[in-house]
Amino acid sequence: MLLAGWILLAGCNGCSDTRKSQQEQVVTMDDLVRNNKRVHEQEMATIAQFVKDKQWPTTQTATGLHYWIYENGTGEPAKMEDVVTLAYQIELLDGTKCYEASAQDPKHFRVGRDNVESGLHEIAQILRKGDKAKVVLPSHLAFGLTGDSNKIPQNATVVYDVQILAIN
């Protein structure tokens, strides 16, 4: 009998600790949300200053992507499930070149399906065949919290110089 009472007592004491731990987690989650919001606002301000310094007449989408079409193509933008072929160069905001895909060795991806940066899915639905554009992807639309474990660091904003070669 005593043993059963002891287990019950330990269980109640654990319940108290669990409630305290959950309250601490709520505060921690609130802190994380505030911190993420602050970091996001700083990144958006940095991007705004970057495009201002470059004097690029960009358009900003609701997600925070900035783009400037500096050479116009023709036709319609890609739709979900279309395959987009593009040439590009990726740089960091400081001008460090990271990756490129040439017209002779282009990148292909299916809009809305393939595993590429979400910003590429978004911009493919804006640009037309032949368009050349500067596209600034905030980190959450690019390589995110982890980077790519190679040339793109954590939380990096990236700049694409992109040309849409084909939409099928």
mmCIF file of N, CA, C and O in Angstrom, residues 47 51 56-69 122-123 126-127 133-138:
data_model
loop_
_atom_site.group_PDB
_atom_site.id
_atom_site.type_symbol
_atom_site.label_atom_id
_atom_site.label_comp_id
_atom_site.label_asym_id
_atom_site.label_seq_id
_atom_site.Cartn_x
_atom_site.Cartn_y
_atom_site.Cartn_z
ATOM 1 N N ILE A 47 17.778 44.158 -47.224
ATOM 2 C CA ILE A 47 17.449 43.981 -48.644
ATOM 3 C C ILE A 47 17.010 45.307 -49.249
ATOM 4 O O ILE A 47 17.445 45.671 -50.355
ATOM 5 N N VAL A 51 18.941 47.053 -52.496
ATOM 6 C CA VAL A 51 18.374 47.421 -53.801
ATOM 7 C C VAL A 51 18.412 48.927 -54.010
ATOM 8 O O VAL A 51 18.576 49.398 -55.139
ATOM 9 N N TRP A 56 18.295 49.588 -58.190
ATOM 10 C CA TRP A 56 17.463 48.678 -58.965
ATOM 11 C C TRP A 56 16.007 49.031 -58.711
ATOM 12 O O TRP A 56 15.563 49.079 -57.562
ATOM 13 N N PRO A 57 15.232 49.243 -59.751
ATOM 14 C CA PRO A 57 13.811 49.549 -59.577
ATOM 15 C C PRO A 57 12.996 48.265 -59.357
ATOM 16 O O PRO A 57 12.252 47.826 -60.225
ATOM 17 N N THR A 58 13.171 47.668 -58.202
ATOM 18 C CA THR A 58 12.556 46.367 -57.949
ATOM 19 C C THR A 58 11.087 46.472 -57.559
ATOM 20 O O THR A 58 10.620 47.497 -57.077
ATOM 21 N N THR A 59 10.413 45.368 -57.757
ATOM 22 C CA THR A 59 9.062 45.150 -57.258
ATOM 23 C C THR A 59 9.197 44.151 -56.125
ATOM 24 O O THR A 59 9.952 43.174 -56.247
ATOM 25 N N GLN A 60 8.478 44.392 -55.036
ATOM 26 C CA GLN A 60 8.516 43.462 -53.913
ATOM 27 C C GLN A 60 7.197 42.695 -53.846
ATOM 28 O O GLN A 60 6.125 43.280 -53.937
ATOM 29 N N THR A 61 7.298 41.380 -53.701
ATOM 30 C CA THR A 61 6.102 40.550 -53.564
ATOM 31 C C THR A 61 5.707 40.465 -52.088
ATOM 32 O O THR A 61 6.452 40.902 -51.205
ATOM 33 N N ALA A 62 4.562 39.883 -51.828
ATOM 34 C CA ALA A 62 4.064 39.745 -50.453
ATOM 35 C C ALA A 62 4.985 38.896 -49.584
ATOM 36 O O ALA A 62 5.019 39.063 -48.366
ATOM 37 N N THR A 63 5.758 38.017 -50.188
ATOM 38 C CA THR A 63 6.665 37.151 -49.414
ATOM 39 C C THR A 63 7.995 37.821 -49.094
ATOM 40 O O THR A 63 8.794 37.267 -48.348
ATOM 41 N N GLY A 64 8.253 38.985 -49.684
ATOM 42 C CA GLY A 64 9.518 39.679 -49.450
ATOM 43 C C GLY A 64 10.524 39.532 -50.567
ATOM 44 O O GLY A 64 11.602 40.109 -50.517
ATOM 45 N N LEU A 65 10.199 38.767 -51.598
ATOM 46 C CA LEU A 65 11.064 38.626 -52.759
ATOM 47 C C LEU A 65 11.073 39.956 -53.523
ATOM 48 O O LEU A 65 10.029 40.582 -53.684
ATOM 49 N N HIS A 66 12.251 40.394 -53.954
ATOM 50 C CA HIS A 66 12.390 41.596 -54.786
ATOM 51 C C HIS A 66 12.848 41.151 -56.167
ATOM 52 O O HIS A 66 13.728 40.299 -56.286
ATOM 53 N N TYR A 67 12.279 41.748 -57.212
ATOM 54 C CA TYR A 67 12.748 41.427 -58.558
ATOM 55 C C TYR A 67 12.705 42.664 -59.440
ATOM 56 O O TYR A 67 11.899 43.568 -59.245
ATOM 57 N N TRP A 68 13.620 42.660 -60.410
ATOM 58 C CA TRP A 68 13.697 43.719 -61.412
ATOM 59 C C TRP A 68 13.930 43.047 -62.753
ATOM 60 O O TRP A 68 14.960 42.397 -62.959
ATOM 61 N N ILE A 69 12.984 43.168 -63.651
ATOM 62 C CA ILE A 69 13.122 42.619 -65.000
ATOM 63 C C ILE A 69 13.850 43.666 -65.837
ATOM 64 O O ILE A 69 13.299 44.714 -66.133
ATOM 65 N N GLU A 122 8.301 30.825 -56.963
ATOM 66 C CA GLU A 122 7.548 32.079 -57.008
ATOM 67 C C GLU A 122 7.913 32.916 -58.230
ATOM 68 O O GLU A 122 7.045 33.372 -58.969
ATOM 69 N N ILE A 123 9.198 33.119 -58.478
ATOM 70 C CA ILE A 123 9.611 33.997 -59.576
ATOM 71 C C ILE A 123 9.286 33.377 -60.931
ATOM 72 O O ILE A 123 9.001 34.089 -61.890
ATOM 73 N N ILE A 126 6.160 34.546 -62.319
ATOM 74 C CA ILE A 126 6.125 35.981 -62.631
ATOM 75 C C ILE A 126 6.806 36.252 -63.968
ATOM 76 O O ILE A 126 6.309 37.016 -64.790
ATOM 77 N N LEU A 127 7.962 35.628 -64.181
ATOM 78 C CA LEU A 127 8.762 35.893 -65.371
ATOM 79 C C LEU A 127 8.245 35.119 -66.587
ATOM 80 O O LEU A 127 7.619 34.077 -66.456
ATOM 81 N N ALA A 133 16.284 38.914 -65.243
ATOM 82 C CA ALA A 133 15.916 39.651 -64.041
ATOM 83 C C ALA A 133 16.944 39.475 -62.940
ATOM 84 O O ALA A 133 17.645 38.463 -62.879
ATOM 85 N N LYS A 134 17.001 40.482 -62.098
ATOM 86 C CA LYS A 134 17.709 40.404 -60.824
ATOM 87 C C LYS A 134 16.654 40.044 -59.793
ATOM 88 O O LYS A 134 15.590 40.675 -59.729
ATOM 89 N N VAL A 135 16.913 39.020 -59.008
ATOM 90 C CA VAL A 135 15.945 38.534 -58.025
ATOM 91 C C VAL A 135 16.652 38.396 -56.686
ATOM 92 O O VAL A 135 17.656 37.691 -56.579
ATOM 93 N N VAL A 136 16.134 39.084 -55.682
ATOM 94 C CA VAL A 136 16.712 39.010 -54.338
ATOM 95 C C VAL A 136 15.789 38.143 -53.488
ATOM 96 O O VAL A 136 14.624 38.486 -53.273
ATOM 97 N N LEU A 137 16.331 37.011 -53.043
ATOM 98 C CA LEU A 137 15.562 36.074 -52.228
ATOM 99 C C LEU A 137 15.959 36.214 -50.760
ATOM 100 O O LEU A 137 17.114 35.967 -50.409
ATOM 101 N N PRO A 138 15.012 36.581 -49.898
ATOM 102 C CA PRO A 138 15.297 36.530 -48.464
ATOM 103 C C PRO A 138 15.610 35.082 -48.081
ATOM 104 O O PRO A 138 15.208 34.141 -48.780
#
